[in-house]
Amino acid sequence: MPKVLLLLLIFLKLSTLDARQIGKCSLARKLYRYGVPYNELADWLCLVEGESSFDTKAVNPSNADGSVDWGLFQINDRYWCKPSDGRPSSDSCRLPCRLLLSDDIRYSIACAKYIRKEQGFSAWVAWNNRCQGEKPSVRHCFKHSNRYIG
């Protein structure tokens, strides 16, 4: 039994080596740069914190229907991206799910913006559970940039 536990601990450690945390302000600035309205940034940051804890490599394979959630925004492969294993998907964002794990998050942002346009923030469980009330300001994320916003 200790050998199995040791192997499990090694596997868990190795699986987190690829994880990449993105900072809140860095994400806010990238979201804004890729067209997210300033007044929605706090909602997006709250959503990402609840869904993936700002981990670009987050994968949740434990949905009851067998689908998997991918990346910062935990985008579901039953509807939004194409899984590599051939499972059926609507693939509404027209991209392979693996791109949602990239450190180049423009694919994730584009797909998340599309989901927001189609279904609103309520498409995300974390936003429904955590983000409908008062959210922290993102003003401090833009104070030192050339274009002060807000």
mmCIF file with all atom_site columns, C-alpha atoms in Angstrom:
data_model
loop_
_atom_site.group_PDB
_atom_site.id
_atom_site.type_symbol
_atom_site.label_atom_id
_atom_site.label_alt_id
_atom_site.label_comp_id
_atom_site.label_asym_id
_atom_site.label_entity_id
_atom_site.label_seq_id
_atom_site.pdbx_PDB_ins_code
_atom_site.Cartn_x
_atom_site.Cartn_y
_atom_site.Cartn_z
_atom_site.occupancy
_atom_site.B_iso_or_equiv
_atom_site.pdbx_formal_charge
_atom_site.auth_seq_id
_atom_site.auth_comp_id
_atom_site.auth_asym_id
_atom_site.auth_atom_id
_atom_site.pdbx_PDB_model_num
ATOM 1   C CA . MET A 1 1   ? 0.000   0.000  0.000   1.00 0.00 ? 1   MET A CA 1
ATOM 2   C CA . PRO A 1 2   ? 2.730   2.580  0.736   1.00 0.00 ? 2   PRO A CA 1
ATOM 3   C CA . LYS A 1 3   ? 4.197   1.911  -2.736  1.00 0.00 ? 3   LYS A CA 1
ATOM 4   C CA . VAL A 1 4   ? 0.847   2.781  -4.366  1.00 0.00 ? 4   VAL A CA 1
ATOM 5   C CA . LEU A 1 5   ? 0.577   5.944  -2.274  1.00 0.00 ? 5   LEU A CA 1
ATOM 6   C CA . LEU A 1 6   ? 4.109   6.975  -3.230  1.00 0.00 ? 6   LEU A CA 1
ATOM 7   C CA . LEU A 1 7   ? 3.364   6.429  -6.937  1.00 0.00 ? 7   LEU A CA 1
ATOM 8   C CA . LEU A 1 8   ? 0.178   8.455  -6.623  1.00 0.00 ? 8   LEU A CA 1
ATOM 9   C CA . LEU A 1 9   ? 2.054   11.332 -4.967  1.00 0.00 ? 9   LEU A CA 1
ATOM 10  C CA . ILE A 1 10  ? 4.731   11.273 -7.680  1.00 0.00 ? 10  ILE A CA 1
ATOM 11  C CA . PHE A 1 11  ? 2.059   11.297 -10.399 1.00 0.00 ? 11  PHE A CA 1
ATOM 12  C CA . LEU A 1 12  ? 0.250   14.231 -8.779  1.00 0.00 ? 12  LEU A CA 1
ATOM 13  C CA . LYS A 1 13  ? 3.487   16.194 -8.462  1.00 0.00 ? 13  LYS A CA 1
ATOM 14  C CA . LEU A 1 14  ? 4.428   15.541 -12.104 1.00 0.00 ? 14  LEU A CA 1
ATOM 15  C CA . SER A 1 15  ? 0.957   16.513 -13.319 1.00 0.00 ? 15  SER A CA 1
ATOM 16  C CA . THR A 1 16  ? 1.224   19.919 -11.643 1.00 0.00 ? 16  THR A CA 1
ATOM 17  C CA . LEU A 1 17  ? 4.633   20.731 -13.121 1.00 0.00 ? 17  LEU A CA 1
ATOM 18  C CA . ASP A 1 18  ? 2.983   21.810 -16.376 1.00 0.00 ? 18  ASP A CA 1
ATOM 19  C CA . ALA A 1 19  ? 0.493   24.066 -14.594 1.00 0.00 ? 19  ALA A CA 1
ATOM 20  C CA . ARG A 1 20  ? 0.807   27.755 -15.388 1.00 0.00 ? 20  ARG A CA 1
ATOM 21  C CA . GLN A 1 21  ? -0.814  30.308 -13.165 1.00 0.00 ? 21  GLN A CA 1
ATOM 22  C CA . ILE A 1 22  ? -1.626  33.622 -14.772 1.00 0.00 ? 22  ILE A CA 1
ATOM 23  C CA . GLY A 1 23  ? -1.799  36.679 -12.542 1.00 0.00 ? 23  GLY A CA 1
ATOM 24  C CA . LYS A 1 24  ? -5.112  38.487 -12.034 1.00 0.00 ? 24  LYS A CA 1
ATOM 25  C CA . CYS A 1 25  ? -3.904  41.809 -13.431 1.00 0.00 ? 25  CYS A CA 1
ATOM 26  C CA . SER A 1 26  ? -2.113  40.161 -16.334 1.00 0.00 ? 26  SER A CA 1
ATOM 27  C CA . LEU A 1 27  ? -5.341  38.349 -17.214 1.00 0.00 ? 27  LEU A CA 1
ATOM 28  C CA . ALA A 1 28  ? -7.413  41.533 -16.829 1.00 0.00 ? 28  ALA A CA 1
ATOM 29  C CA . ARG A 1 29  ? -5.118  43.404 -19.220 1.00 0.00 ? 29  ARG A CA 1
ATOM 30  C CA . LYS A 1 30  ? -5.146  40.543 -21.768 1.00 0.00 ? 30  LYS A CA 1
ATOM 31  C CA . LEU A 1 31  ? -8.927  40.247 -21.604 1.00 0.00 ? 31  LEU A CA 1
ATOM 32  C CA . TYR A 1 32  ? -9.237  43.984 -22.191 1.00 0.00 ? 32  TYR A CA 1
ATOM 33  C CA . ARG A 1 33  ? -6.695  43.881 -25.036 1.00 0.00 ? 33  ARG A CA 1
ATOM 34  C CA . TYR A 1 34  ? -8.751  41.124 -26.716 1.00 0.00 ? 34  TYR A CA 1
ATOM 35  C CA . GLY A 1 35  ? -11.982 43.083 -26.572 1.00 0.00 ? 35  GLY A CA 1
ATOM 36  C CA . VAL A 1 36  ? -13.611 42.308 -23.243 1.00 0.00 ? 36  VAL A CA 1
ATOM 37  C CA . PRO A 1 37  ? -15.410 45.449 -22.017 1.00 0.00 ? 37  PRO A CA 1
ATOM 38  C CA . TYR A 1 38  ? -13.789 47.066 -18.972 1.00 0.00 ? 38  TYR A CA 1
ATOM 39  C CA . ASN A 1 39  ? -17.020 46.856 -16.966 1.00 0.00 ? 39  ASN A CA 1
ATOM 40  C CA . GLU A 1 40  ? -17.040 43.032 -17.352 1.00 0.00 ? 40  GLU A CA 1
ATOM 41  C CA . LEU A 1 41  ? -13.445 42.388 -16.263 1.00 0.00 ? 41  LEU A CA 1
ATOM 42  C CA . ALA A 1 42  ? -14.306 41.758 -12.592 1.00 0.00 ? 42  ALA A CA 1
ATOM 43  C CA . ASP A 1 43  ? -16.881 39.152 -13.682 1.00 0.00 ? 43  ASP A CA 1
ATOM 44  C CA . TRP A 1 44  ? -14.341 37.421 -15.897 1.00 0.00 ? 44  TRP A CA 1
ATOM 45  C CA . LEU A 1 45  ? -11.687 37.362 -13.164 1.00 0.00 ? 45  LEU A CA 1
ATOM 46  C CA . CYS A 1 46  ? -14.172 35.994 -10.627 1.00 0.00 ? 46  CYS A CA 1
ATOM 47  C CA . LEU A 1 47  ? -15.257 33.349 -13.132 1.00 0.00 ? 47  LEU A CA 1
ATOM 48  C CA . VAL A 1 48  ? -11.674 32.239 -13.895 1.00 0.00 ? 48  VAL A CA 1
ATOM 49  C CA . GLU A 1 49  ? -10.757 32.147 -10.206 1.00 0.00 ? 49  GLU A CA 1
ATOM 50  C CA . GLY A 1 50  ? -13.736 29.898 -9.481  1.00 0.00 ? 50  GLY A CA 1
ATOM 51  C CA . GLU A 1 51  ? -13.362 27.668 -12.519 1.00 0.00 ? 51  GLU A CA 1
ATOM 52  C CA . SER A 1 52  ? -9.593  27.091 -12.784 1.00 0.00 ? 52  SER A CA 1
ATOM 53  C CA . SER A 1 53  ? -7.842  29.112 -10.064 1.00 0.00 ? 53  SER A CA 1
ATOM 54  C CA . PHE A 1 54  ? -6.053  30.984 -12.896 1.00 0.00 ? 54  PHE A CA 1
ATOM 55  C CA . ASP A 1 55  ? -4.424  27.746 -14.161 1.00 0.00 ? 55  ASP A CA 1
ATOM 56  C CA . THR A 1 56  ? -4.029  27.724 -17.954 1.00 0.00 ? 56  THR A CA 1
ATOM 57  C CA . LYS A 1 57  ? -3.547  23.941 -17.933 1.00 0.00 ? 57  LYS A CA 1
ATOM 58  C CA . ALA A 1 58  ? -6.594  23.058 -15.778 1.00 0.00 ? 58  ALA A CA 1
ATOM 59  C CA . VAL A 1 59  ? -8.545  20.010 -16.965 1.00 0.00 ? 59  VAL A CA 1
ATOM 60  C CA . ASN A 1 60  ? -11.643 18.621 -15.261 1.00 0.00 ? 60  ASN A CA 1
ATOM 61  C CA . PRO A 1 61  ? -12.521 15.153 -16.584 1.00 0.00 ? 61  PRO A CA 1
ATOM 62  C CA . SER A 1 62  ? -15.141 14.393 -13.949 1.00 0.00 ? 62  SER A CA 1
ATOM 63  C CA . ASN A 1 63  ? -18.416 15.602 -15.465 1.00 0.00 ? 63  ASN A CA 1
ATOM 64  C CA . ALA A 1 64  ? -21.294 13.167 -15.032 1.00 0.00 ? 64  ALA A CA 1
ATOM 65  C CA . ASP A 1 65  ? -21.959 13.056 -18.792 1.00 0.00 ? 65  ASP A CA 1
ATOM 66  C CA . GLY A 1 66  ? -18.354 12.065 -19.590 1.00 0.00 ? 66  GLY A CA 1
ATOM 67  C CA . SER A 1 67  ? -17.438 15.464 -21.005 1.00 0.00 ? 67  SER A CA 1
ATOM 68  C CA . VAL A 1 68  ? -14.282 17.330 -20.016 1.00 0.00 ? 68  VAL A CA 1
ATOM 69  C CA . ASP A 1 69  ? -13.735 21.000 -19.093 1.00 0.00 ? 69  ASP A CA 1
ATOM 70  C CA . TRP A 1 70  ? -10.582 22.666 -20.436 1.00 0.00 ? 70  TRP A CA 1
ATOM 71  C CA . GLY A 1 71  ? -8.303  25.577 -19.544 1.00 0.00 ? 71  GLY A CA 1
ATOM 72  C CA . LEU A 1 72  ? -8.706  28.884 -17.718 1.00 0.00 ? 72  LEU A CA 1
ATOM 73  C CA . PHE A 1 73  ? -12.425 29.150 -18.412 1.00 0.00 ? 73  PHE A CA 1
ATOM 74  C CA . GLN A 1 74  ? -13.117 25.393 -18.078 1.00 0.00 ? 74  GLN A CA 1
ATOM 75  C CA . ILE A 1 75  ? -14.725 25.238 -21.498 1.00 0.00 ? 75  ILE A CA 1
ATOM 76  C CA . ASN A 1 76  ? -16.731 22.058 -22.005 1.00 0.00 ? 76  ASN A CA 1
ATOM 77  C CA . ASP A 1 77  ? -15.866 19.749 -24.891 1.00 0.00 ? 77  ASP A CA 1
ATOM 78  C CA . ARG A 1 78  ? -19.395 18.459 -25.406 1.00 0.00 ? 78  ARG A CA 1
ATOM 79  C CA . TYR A 1 79  ? -20.440 21.813 -26.825 1.00 0.00 ? 79  TYR A CA 1
ATOM 80  C CA . TRP A 1 80  ? -17.590 24.203 -27.454 1.00 0.00 ? 80  TRP A CA 1
ATOM 81  C CA . CYS A 1 81  ? -14.345 22.513 -28.561 1.00 0.00 ? 81  CYS A CA 1
ATOM 82  C CA . LYS A 1 82  ? -13.297 19.351 -30.387 1.00 0.00 ? 82  LYS A CA 1
ATOM 83  C CA . PRO A 1 83  ? -11.848 16.615 -28.166 1.00 0.00 ? 83  PRO A CA 1
ATOM 84  C CA . SER A 1 84  ? -8.943  14.665 -29.633 1.00 0.00 ? 84  SER A CA 1
ATOM 85  C CA . ASP A 1 85  ? -10.394 11.277 -28.675 1.00 0.00 ? 85  ASP A CA 1
ATOM 86  C CA . GLY A 1 86  ? -13.276 11.429 -31.156 1.00 0.00 ? 86  GLY A CA 1
ATOM 87  C CA . ARG A 1 87  ? -16.072 11.923 -28.645 1.00 0.00 ? 87  ARG A CA 1
ATOM 88  C CA . PRO A 1 88  ? -19.024 13.787 -30.176 1.00 0.00 ? 88  PRO A CA 1
ATOM 89  C CA . SER A 1 89  ? -19.033 17.573 -29.801 1.00 0.00 ? 89  SER A CA 1
ATOM 90  C CA . SER A 1 90  ? -20.919 20.518 -31.246 1.00 0.00 ? 90  SER A CA 1
ATOM 91  C CA . ASP A 1 91  ? -17.482 22.238 -31.484 1.00 0.00 ? 91  ASP A CA 1
ATOM 92  C CA . SER A 1 92  ? -19.190 25.638 -31.593 1.00 0.00 ? 92  SER A CA 1
ATOM 93  C CA . CYS A 1 93  ? -15.911 27.516 -31.050 1.00 0.00 ? 93  CYS A CA 1
ATOM 94  C CA . ARG A 1 94  ? -14.375 25.604 -33.978 1.00 0.00 ? 94  ARG A CA 1
ATOM 95  C CA . LEU A 1 95  ? -11.111 24.695 -32.290 1.00 0.00 ? 95  LEU A CA 1
ATOM 96  C CA . PRO A 1 96  ? -9.365  21.662 -30.821 1.00 0.00 ? 96  PRO A CA 1
ATOM 97  C CA . CYS A 1 97  ? -9.696  21.519 -27.021 1.00 0.00 ? 97  CYS A CA 1
ATOM 98  C CA . ARG A 1 98  ? -5.915  21.239 -26.611 1.00 0.00 ? 98  ARG A CA 1
ATOM 99  C CA . LEU A 1 99  ? -5.594  24.884 -27.739 1.00 0.00 ? 99  LEU A CA 1
ATOM 100 C CA . LEU A 1 100 ? -7.508  25.855 -24.595 1.00 0.00 ? 100 LEU A CA 1
ATOM 101 C CA . LEU A 1 101 ? -4.516  24.654 -22.550 1.00 0.00 ? 101 LEU A CA 1
ATOM 102 C CA . SER A 1 102 ? -2.030  26.900 -24.307 1.00 0.00 ? 102 SER A CA 1
ATOM 103 C CA . ASP A 1 103 ? -0.195  29.680 -22.505 1.00 0.00 ? 103 ASP A CA 1
ATOM 104 C CA . ASP A 1 104 ? -1.248  31.774 -25.506 1.00 0.00 ? 104 ASP A CA 1
ATOM 105 C CA . ILE A 1 105 ? -4.707  32.402 -24.091 1.00 0.00 ? 105 ILE A CA 1
ATOM 106 C CA . ARG A 1 106 ? -6.219  34.245 -27.050 1.00 0.00 ? 106 ARG A CA 1
ATOM 107 C CA . TYR A 1 107 ? -7.968  31.017 -28.170 1.00 0.00 ? 107 TYR A CA 1
ATOM 108 C CA . SER A 1 108 ? -9.477  30.558 -24.728 1.00 0.00 ? 108 SER A CA 1
ATOM 109 C CA . ILE A 1 109 ? -10.551 34.197 -24.588 1.00 0.00 ? 109 ILE A CA 1
ATOM 110 C CA . ALA A 1 110 ? -12.134 34.072 -28.051 1.00 0.00 ? 110 ALA A CA 1
ATOM 111 C CA . CYS A 1 111 ? -14.101 30.932 -27.194 1.00 0.00 ? 111 CYS A CA 1
ATOM 112 C CA . ALA A 1 112 ? -15.137 32.260 -23.763 1.00 0.00 ? 112 ALA A CA 1
ATOM 113 C CA . LYS A 1 113 ? -16.334 35.520 -25.364 1.00 0.00 ? 113 LYS A CA 1
ATOM 114 C CA . TYR A 1 114 ? -18.389 33.494 -27.841 1.00 0.00 ? 114 TYR A CA 1
ATOM 115 C CA . ILE A 1 115 ? -19.942 31.460 -25.011 1.00 0.00 ? 115 ILE A CA 1
ATOM 116 C CA . ARG A 1 116 ? -20.705 34.714 -23.143 1.00 0.00 ? 116 ARG A CA 1
ATOM 117 C CA . LYS A 1 117 ? -22.388 36.118 -26.260 1.00 0.00 ? 117 LYS A CA 1
ATOM 118 C CA . GLU A 1 118 ? -24.459 32.962 -26.764 1.00 0.00 ? 118 GLU A CA 1
ATOM 119 C CA . GLN A 1 119 ? -25.410 32.103 -23.166 1.00 0.00 ? 119 GLN A CA 1
ATOM 120 C CA . GLY A 1 120 ? -24.223 34.867 -20.858 1.00 0.00 ? 120 GLY A CA 1
ATOM 121 C CA . PHE A 1 121 ? -22.123 34.401 -17.754 1.00 0.00 ? 121 PHE A CA 1
ATOM 122 C CA . SER A 1 122 ? -24.705 31.933 -16.439 1.00 0.00 ? 122 SER A CA 1
ATOM 123 C CA . ALA A 1 123 ? -23.108 29.315 -18.744 1.00 0.00 ? 123 ALA A CA 1
ATOM 124 C CA . TRP A 1 124 ? -20.464 28.916 -16.003 1.00 0.00 ? 124 TRP A CA 1
ATOM 125 C CA . VAL A 1 125 ? -21.293 27.208 -12.707 1.00 0.00 ? 125 VAL A CA 1
ATOM 126 C CA . ALA A 1 126 ? -18.604 29.145 -10.843 1.00 0.00 ? 126 ALA A CA 1
ATOM 127 C CA . TRP A 1 127 ? -20.028 32.483 -11.979 1.00 0.00 ? 127 TRP A CA 1
ATOM 128 C CA . ASN A 1 128 ? -23.519 31.418 -10.903 1.00 0.00 ? 128 ASN A CA 1
ATOM 129 C CA . ASN A 1 129 ? -22.265 30.283 -7.491  1.00 0.00 ? 129 ASN A CA 1
ATOM 130 C CA . ARG A 1 130 ? -19.735 33.031 -6.719  1.00 0.00 ? 130 ARG A CA 1
ATOM 131 C CA . CYS A 1 131 ? -19.823 36.056 -8.955  1.00 0.00 ? 131 CYS A CA 1
ATOM 132 C CA . GLN A 1 132 ? -23.272 37.604 -8.993  1.00 0.00 ? 132 GLN A CA 1
ATOM 133 C CA . GLY A 1 133 ? -22.676 39.924 -6.042  1.00 0.00 ? 133 GLY A CA 1
ATOM 134 C CA . GLU A 1 134 ? -20.068 42.575 -5.324  1.00 0.00 ? 134 GLU A CA 1
ATOM 135 C CA . LYS A 1 135 ? -16.722 41.917 -7.008  1.00 0.00 ? 135 LYS A CA 1
ATOM 136 C CA . PRO A 1 136 ? -13.347 43.544 -6.392  1.00 0.00 ? 136 PRO A CA 1
ATOM 137 C CA . SER A 1 137 ? -12.263 46.406 -8.633  1.00 0.00 ? 137 SER A CA 1
ATOM 138 C CA . VAL A 1 138 ? -9.677  45.928 -11.363 1.00 0.00 ? 138 VAL A CA 1
ATOM 139 C CA . ARG A 1 139 ? -8.673  49.624 -11.466 1.00 0.00 ? 139 ARG A CA 1
ATOM 140 C CA . HIS A 1 140 ? -5.304  48.934 -9.852  1.00 0.00 ? 140 HIS A CA 1
ATOM 141 C CA . CYS A 1 141 ? -4.438  46.637 -12.783 1.00 0.00 ? 141 CYS A CA 1
ATOM 142 C CA . PHE A 1 142 ? -4.503  49.583 -15.203 1.00 0.00 ? 142 PHE A CA 1
ATOM 143 C CA . LYS A 1 143 ? -3.039  52.440 -13.145 1.00 0.00 ? 143 LYS A CA 1
ATOM 144 C CA . HIS A 1 144 ? 0.504   52.044 -14.442 1.00 0.00 ? 144 HIS A CA 1
ATOM 145 C CA . SER A 1 145 ? -0.341  51.504 -18.078 1.00 0.00 ? 145 SER A CA 1
ATOM 146 C CA . ASN A 1 146 ? -0.178  54.259 -20.661 1.00 0.00 ? 146 ASN A CA 1
ATOM 147 C CA . ARG A 1 147 ? -3.959  54.332 -20.856 1.00 0.00 ? 147 ARG A CA 1
ATOM 148 C CA . TYR A 1 148 ? -5.523  54.712 -17.447 1.00 0.00 ? 148 TYR A CA 1
ATOM 149 C CA . ILE A 1 149 ? -9.050  53.315 -17.562 1.00 0.00 ? 149 ILE A CA 1
ATOM 150 C CA . GLY A 1 150 ? -11.900 53.937 -15.186 1.00 0.00 ? 150 GLY A CA 1
#
